Coordinates of C-alpha atoms in Angstrom, one line a residue:
M1 CA 57.1 -7.2 85.2
S2 CA 57.7 -9.5 88.1
G3 CA 54.4 -10.4 89.9
S4 CA 52.1 -9.8 86.9
S5 CA 50.5 -12.6 84.9
I6 CA 48.8 -13.1 81.5
D7 CA 46.0 -15.6 81.2
E8 CA 47.3 -18.1 78.6
D9 CA 44.0 -20.0 78.6
A10 CA 42.1 -16.8 77.6
A11 CA 44.6 -16.1 74.9
L12 CA 44.1 -19.6 73.5
R13 CA 40.3 -19.0 73.4
Q14 CA 40.9 -15.7 71.5
F15 CA 43.2 -17.6 69.1
D16 CA 40.6 -20.3 68.4
Q17 CA 37.8 -17.7 67.9
L18 CA 39.9 -15.8 65.4
L19 CA 40.8 -19.0 63.7
H20 CA 37.1 -19.9 63.4
D21 CA 36.4 -16.5 62.0
G22 CA 39.1 -16.8 59.4
E23 CA 41.1 -13.8 60.8
L24 CA 44.2 -15.8 61.6
F25 CA 45.7 -18.9 60.0
W26 CA 46.9 -22.1 61.6
A27 CA 46.7 -25.8 60.8
Q28 CA 48.2 -28.9 62.4
T29 CA 51.5 -29.7 60.6
A30 CA 53.1 -33.1 60.4
P31 CA 56.9 -33.1 61.1
M32 CA 59.1 -34.5 58.4
L33 CA 62.4 -35.4 60.2
R34 CA 65.5 -35.7 58.2
R35 CA 69.0 -36.6 59.4
E36 CA 72.2 -35.2 58.0
G37 CA 75.3 -36.4 59.8
E38 CA 74.9 -35.6 63.5
L39 CA 72.1 -33.1 62.8
V40 CA 68.4 -33.7 62.7
F41 CA 66.1 -31.3 60.8
D42 CA 62.3 -30.9 61.3
F43 CA 60.6 -29.8 58.1
R44 CA 57.0 -28.6 58.1
I45 CA 54.8 -27.5 55.1
V46 CA 52.8 -24.4 56.1
P47 CA 50.6 -23.5 53.1
S48 CA 49.4 -20.2 54.6
F49 CA 53.0 -18.9 54.4
K50 CA 52.5 -18.6 50.6
N51 CA 50.6 -15.4 51.4
K52 CA 52.6 -14.2 54.3
P53 CA 54.0 -10.7 53.6
Q54 CA 57.8 -10.5 53.4
L55 CA 60.2 -7.6 53.9
S56 CA 61.7 -6.4 50.7
T57 CA 63.9 -3.5 52.0
D58 CA 65.2 -2.0 55.3
Q59 CA 64.4 1.5 54.0
P60 CA 61.6 3.6 55.4
L61 CA 58.1 2.4 54.4
Q62 CA 56.3 3.8 51.5
K63 CA 52.6 4.6 51.5
S64 CA 51.8 1.6 49.2
E65 CA 53.0 -0.7 52.0
F66 CA 50.2 0.5 54.2
D67 CA 47.3 1.1 51.8
G68 CA 47.3 -2.3 50.1
S69 CA 48.0 -1.1 46.6
K70 CA 50.4 -4.0 46.1
N71 CA 47.6 -6.4 46.9
N72 CA 45.8 -7.7 43.8
S73 CA 44.2 -11.1 44.2
S74 CA 44.1 -13.5 47.2
P75 CA 41.4 -13.3 49.8
L76 CA 44.1 -13.8 52.4
Q77 CA 45.9 -10.6 51.2
T78 CA 42.6 -8.8 50.9
A79 CA 41.7 -9.6 54.5
Q80 CA 45.2 -8.5 55.6
S81 CA 45.0 -5.2 53.8
A82 CA 41.7 -4.4 55.4
H83 CA 43.5 -4.4 58.8
R84 CA 46.5 -2.4 57.8
P85 CA 47.3 0.5 60.1
S86 CA 47.3 4.0 58.8
P87 CA 50.4 5.5 57.4
S88 CA 50.5 8.1 60.2
D89 CA 51.0 5.3 62.7
G90 CA 54.4 4.3 61.3
S91 CA 53.9 0.6 61.8
D92 CA 53.4 -2.1 59.1
I93 CA 51.9 -4.5 61.7
D94 CA 48.2 -4.4 62.4
H95 CA 48.4 -4.0 66.2
S96 CA 45.2 -2.0 66.8
D97 CA 42.6 -4.8 66.4
P98 CA 41.3 -5.6 70.0
A99 CA 40.5 -9.1 68.9
F100 CA 44.2 -9.8 68.7
F101 CA 45.3 -7.9 71.8
V102 CA 46.5 -9.9 74.8
S103 CA 48.4 -7.6 77.1
Y104 CA 50.6 -4.6 77.5
I105 CA 54.0 -5.3 78.9
S106 CA 54.9 -2.8 81.6
P107 CA 58.1 -4.0 83.3
Q108 CA 57.7 -1.4 86.1
S109 CA 54.2 -2.5 87.0
S110 CA 53.2 -5.4 89.2
E111 CA 49.8 -5.6 87.6
P112 CA 48.9 -7.0 84.2
A113 CA 47.5 -4.6 81.7
T114 CA 45.0 -6.6 79.8
S115 CA 43.0 -3.7 78.5
N116 CA 43.8 -2.5 75.0
D117 CA 44.3 1.0 76.3
A118 CA 47.9 2.2 76.8
S119 CA 46.7 4.9 79.2
R120 CA 45.7 2.1 81.7
A121 CA 49.2 0.5 81.6
S122 CA 52.1 1.8 83.5
H123 CA 54.3 3.3 80.8
P124 CA 54.1 0.1 78.6
T125 CA 57.2 -0.6 76.4
H126 CA 55.7 -3.5 74.6
K127 CA 52.4 -5.1 73.5
L128 CA 51.7 -8.8 73.3
I129 CA 49.3 -9.7 70.5
L130 CA 48.3 -12.9 68.7
N131 CA 50.1 -13.7 65.5
K132 CA 48.3 -13.9 62.1
F133 CA 50.3 -16.6 60.3
N134 CA 51.0 -19.4 62.7
V135 CA 52.9 -22.7 63.1
Y136 CA 52.1 -22.9 66.8
R137 CA 48.8 -22.8 68.7
P138 CA 48.9 -20.2 70.1
Q139 CA 51.7 -17.9 68.8
F140 CA 52.4 -14.4 69.8
L141 CA 54.1 -11.2 68.6
L142 CA 55.8 -9.0 71.2
L143 CA 56.1 -5.6 69.6
T144 CA 57.3 -2.3 70.8
T145 CA 54.7 0.3 71.6
D146 CA 56.8 2.7 69.6
P147 CA 55.6 2.1 66.0
L148 CA 58.7 3.7 64.6
A149 CA 61.2 1.3 66.3
R150 CA 62.7 -0.8 63.5
Q151 CA 63.4 -4.4 63.0
Y152 CA 66.9 -3.8 61.7
D153 CA 68.1 -2.4 65.0
A154 CA 69.5 -4.5 67.8
L155 CA 67.4 -5.2 70.9
D156 CA 67.8 -2.7 73.8
E157 CA 67.4 -3.3 77.5
A158 CA 63.6 -2.6 77.4
D159 CA 63.2 -5.3 74.7
L160 CA 65.2 -7.8 76.7
K161 CA 63.3 -7.0 79.9
A162 CA 60.0 -7.6 78.2
A163 CA 61.1 -10.9 76.7
W164 CA 62.6 -12.1 79.9
S165 CA 59.5 -11.2 81.9
I166 CA 57.4 -13.4 79.5
L167 CA 59.8 -16.3 79.9
L168 CA 60.0 -16.1 83.7
G169 CA 56.3 -16.7 84.2
S170 CA 54.1 -13.9 82.9
L171 CA 52.1 -16.4 80.8
T172 CA 50.2 -18.6 83.2
S173 CA 47.7 -21.4 82.6
Q174 CA 45.4 -23.6 84.6
T175 CA 45.3 -26.3 82.0
S176 CA 48.7 -26.3 80.3
A177 CA 52.3 -26.6 81.4
A178 CA 53.6 -25.3 78.0
Q179 CA 56.9 -23.5 78.0
Y180 CA 57.9 -20.7 75.6
Y181 CA 60.9 -19.3 74.0
V182 CA 61.5 -15.9 72.2
I183 CA 63.1 -15.2 68.8
Y184 CA 64.1 -12.0 67.1
N185 CA 64.9 -11.9 63.4
C186 CA 67.0 -8.8 63.0
G187 CA 67.2 -7.2 59.6
K188 CA 66.2 -8.4 56.2
E189 CA 69.2 -10.8 56.2
G190 CA 68.0 -12.2 59.5
G191 CA 64.7 -13.3 58.0
S192 CA 62.5 -10.4 59.2
S193 CA 59.1 -10.0 57.4
R194 CA 58.0 -6.7 58.9
L195 CA 59.7 -3.4 59.8
H196 CA 58.0 -2.6 63.1
K197 CA 60.3 -4.0 65.8
H198 CA 58.9 -7.1 67.2
M199 CA 59.9 -10.5 68.7
Q200 CA 58.0 -13.7 68.5
V201 CA 56.9 -15.8 71.5
L202 CA 56.7 -19.5 70.5
M203 CA 55.7 -22.7 72.2
D204 CA 58.5 -25.0 73.3
D205 CA 57.1 -28.5 73.3
I206 CA 57.6 -31.8 71.4
E207 CA 54.1 -32.1 69.9
S208 CA 54.2 -28.5 68.5
G209 CA 57.5 -28.9 66.9
S210 CA 60.1 -27.2 69.1
P211 CA 63.3 -26.3 67.3
H212 CA 65.3 -28.2 70.0
K213 CA 63.0 -31.0 71.0
S214 CA 61.5 -33.8 68.8
R215 CA 61.2 -37.5 68.5
M216 CA 63.2 -39.6 66.2
D217 CA 63.6 -43.4 66.2
G218 CA 61.2 -43.4 69.2
E219 CA 63.5 -41.2 71.3
E220 CA 63.3 -37.6 72.4
R221 CA 66.3 -35.9 70.8
G222 CA 67.5 -32.5 69.6
I223 CA 66.7 -30.6 66.5
M224 CA 70.1 -28.9 66.3
W225 CA 69.8 -26.7 69.4
P226 CA 70.9 -27.1 72.0
H227 CA 70.9 -30.9 72.4
V228 CA 72.8 -31.6 69.2
S229 CA 75.5 -32.6 71.5
G230 CA 75.7 -33.6 75.1
R231 CA 78.4 -31.0 75.3
A232 CA 75.8 -28.2 75.4
D233 CA 74.2 -29.7 78.6
E234 CA 77.7 -30.0 80.2
I235 CA 78.4 -26.4 79.4
C236 CA 75.1 -25.2 80.9
E237 CA 75.5 -27.2 84.1
A238 CA 79.1 -26.2 84.7
L239 CA 78.5 -22.5 84.0
V240 CA 75.4 -22.3 86.1
A241 CA 77.3 -23.8 89.0
R242 CA 80.0 -21.2 88.7
L243 CA 77.6 -18.4 88.1
E244 CA 75.6 -19.3 91.2
H245 CA 78.8 -19.2 93.3
A246 CA 80.0 -16.0 91.7
T247 CA 76.8 -14.0 92.1
H248 CA 75.7 -14.9 95.7
D249 CA 76.7 -11.4 96.7
T250 CA 73.7 -9.2 95.7
D251 CA 72.5 -5.9 96.9
S252 CA 69.0 -5.2 98.2
R253 CA 67.7 -4.6 94.7
G254 CA 68.8 -8.0 93.5
A255 CA 71.5 -6.5 91.2
N256 CA 74.9 -8.1 91.0
T257 CA 77.6 -6.1 92.8
A258 CA 80.3 -7.4 90.5
S259 CA 80.6 -6.6 86.9
D260 CA 78.0 -8.6 84.9
D261 CA 80.5 -9.1 82.1
E262 CA 82.7 -11.1 84.4
H263 CA 80.1 -13.8 84.6
V264 CA 79.3 -14.1 80.9
E265 CA 81.1 -16.9 79.0
V266 CA 80.5 -17.3 75.3
H267 CA 80.7 -20.8 73.8
T268 CA 80.3 -22.5 70.4
L269 CA 78.8 -26.0 70.1
P270 CA 80.3 -28.8 68.0
D271 CA 78.8 -30.0 64.7
V272 CA 77.0 -26.8 63.9
P273 CA 78.0 -25.5 60.4
Y274 CA 77.9 -21.8 61.1
A275 CA 79.2 -19.2 63.5
H276 CA 77.2 -18.6 66.7
S277 CA 77.4 -17.5 70.3
F278 CA 75.9 -19.7 73.1
T279 CA 75.6 -18.5 76.7
P280 CA 73.9 -20.3 79.6
L281 CA 71.9 -17.9 81.8
L282 CA 71.3 -17.5 85.5
P283 CA 68.6 -19.9 86.8
S284 CA 65.3 -18.6 87.9
S285 CA 66.3 -19.0 91.6
H286 CA 68.2 -15.7 91.2
S287 CA 66.3 -12.4 91.4
F288 CA 64.8 -11.0 88.2
N289 CA 67.1 -8.0 88.2
A290 CA 70.3 -10.2 88.6
S291 CA 69.3 -12.6 85.8
L292 CA 68.2 -9.7 83.5
A293 CA 71.6 -8.0 84.1
H294 CA 73.3 -11.2 83.1
L295 CA 71.2 -11.5 79.9
V296 CA 71.9 -7.9 78.9
A297 CA 75.6 -8.4 79.4
A298 CA 75.5 -11.7 77.4
Y299 CA 73.7 -10.1 74.5
K300 CA 76.2 -7.2 74.3
K301 CA 79.0 -9.7 74.1
H302 CA 77.2 -11.7 71.4
M303 CA 76.7 -8.5 69.4
S304 CA 80.4 -7.8 69.6
Q305 CA 81.2 -11.3 68.4
C306 CA 78.6 -11.0 65.5
R307 CA 80.4 -7.8 64.3
I308 CA 83.7 -9.7 64.2
D309 CA 82.1 -12.7 62.4
I310 CA 80.6 -10.5 59.7
S311 CA 83.4 -8.0 59.6
L312 CA 81.2 -5.0 60.5
K313 CA 82.1 -1.6 62.0
D314 CA 80.7 -0.5 65.3
S315 CA 78.3 1.9 63.6
D316 CA 76.9 -0.8 61.2
K317 CA 73.6 -2.6 61.7
V318 CA 74.1 -6.3 62.7
P319 CA 71.7 -8.7 61.0
H320 CA 71.3 -11.7 63.3
N321 CA 69.0 -14.2 64.9
F322 CA 68.3 -14.1 68.6
I323 CA 66.9 -17.1 70.4
L324 CA 66.1 -16.9 74.1
T325 CA 64.9 -19.6 76.5
P326 CA 64.8 -19.5 80.3
S327 CA 68.2 -21.3 80.4
F328 CA 70.3 -20.0 77.4
L329 CA 70.8 -17.2 74.9
L330 CA 71.9 -18.1 71.3
T331 CA 72.8 -15.5 68.7
I332 CA 73.5 -16.3 65.0
P333 CA 75.1 -13.7 62.7
R334 CA 73.4 -13.7 59.2
R335 CA 74.6 -12.9 55.7
K336 CA 71.5 -13.8 53.7
A337 CA 67.8 -14.4 54.2
T338 CA 67.5 -16.9 51.3
A339 CA 69.8 -19.6 49.9
E340 CA 70.7 -20.2 46.3
G341 CA 68.2 -22.6 44.6
I342 CA 65.4 -21.9 47.1
A343 CA 63.9 -18.7 45.7
G344 CA 61.4 -17.0 47.9
H345 CA 62.1 -19.1 51.0
V346 CA 63.1 -16.6 53.8
V347 CA 64.7 -18.5 56.7
N348 CA 64.3 -17.1 60.2
A349 CA 65.7 -18.1 63.6
T350 CA 63.9 -21.3 63.9
G351 CA 65.1 -22.4 60.4
M352 CA 68.7 -21.8 61.5
M353 CA 68.1 -24.1 64.4
G354 CA 66.8 -26.9 62.2
C355 CA 63.1 -26.4 62.4
V356 CA 62.3 -25.3 58.9
W357 CA 58.9 -23.9 57.9
C358 CA 58.3 -24.2 54.1
A359 CA 55.3 -22.8 52.1
N360 CA 55.4 -25.7 49.7
E361 CA 57.1 -28.9 48.5
E362 CA 59.3 -27.0 46.1
Q363 CA 61.0 -25.2 48.9
L364 CA 61.6 -28.4 50.8
Q365 CA 63.1 -30.0 47.6
G366 CA 65.4 -27.0 47.4
W367 CA 66.8 -27.8 50.8
K368 CA 67.3 -31.4 49.7
D369 CA 69.0 -30.5 46.5
T370 CA 71.3 -28.0 48.1
G371 CA 72.1 -29.9 51.2
F372 CA 70.7 -29.0 54.6
S373 CA 74.0 -27.9 56.2
E374 CA 75.1 -26.1 53.0
V375 CA 71.9 -24.0 53.1
L376 CA 72.7 -22.9 56.7
R377 CA 76.3 -22.1 55.7
Q378 CA 75.1 -19.8 53.0
L379 CA 72.7 -18.0 55.3
G380 CA 75.1 -17.6 58.2
V381 CA 78.8 -17.4 58.5
A382 CA 80.3 -20.8 57.5
R383 CA 82.6 -22.5 59.9

């Protein structure tokens, strides 16, 4: 999607209008920073999450999941059921409302497709819409245009291409310098709340509560990733220098003439209580195709490591969290979505990085009682 752009300012105006109309939910949240050893956690109470739908199974959807028959009380749930897609669509995400639509993602096109009409986009693979239950302002869903693609499957190259195009400049603004990162919660154990395959595009800034930037004791410092240790920055700098040297020989299409696997190094960072794979990525000075090829190769290696960590066969689904920024890829194998003693609190990728979104004080107390690192060990693969 190189060359196309999406107007972030227009999307923010859409967001604010939907918020005013009561169609989506967001409120400023105050960070509650807590330290445990070398780790710092950012807890936020998000009351609207009490009504956020959660995934109960990875099996095919039943009609009741579309028609709202499980809904019996709250206005929030009533409003949601009114916008449910039809069963014939195959999706459990309302992606048809034009008020939420931002853009189609057509990686082969050089023009943005900002009309809610797939026929006007050049074979769109994904659709960018505003999220309904939000911590950030704005917050996006990046979902497949195939409503039958499922959240328990690993990302494919089209998914990675769509995410990478967003991070490398598709979202543009005249008034903001906000940066974004992308997460994917794969499978029920990975914290997914819907079955239609989708990623989330989240703001990466201190004031909004980034999972790897915050302020504590008057200083900017990390919330677990990746600045939990200066070692992460050293890894990034050293690998980027080697990658730049190794990939200078590119063909006319910008693709690396050497094997992309040769340039992928998988690391783990100190102090983190669970298994994970961390890979610095090619800088934006490289061509889109070269950096995308490196990302695809890195994700494949991460998936192989996840299978080893969870003792899975090649044919098994791999529950995991995927965190992508313009500079690194992080993958976390998952065993469980919820921890003992914190019933009903489904933890996604941001929670595994130390930015924890709770629906109420009881869930926060559950983290305190269990121990922050112990919760993460239960959810991932302890190390």
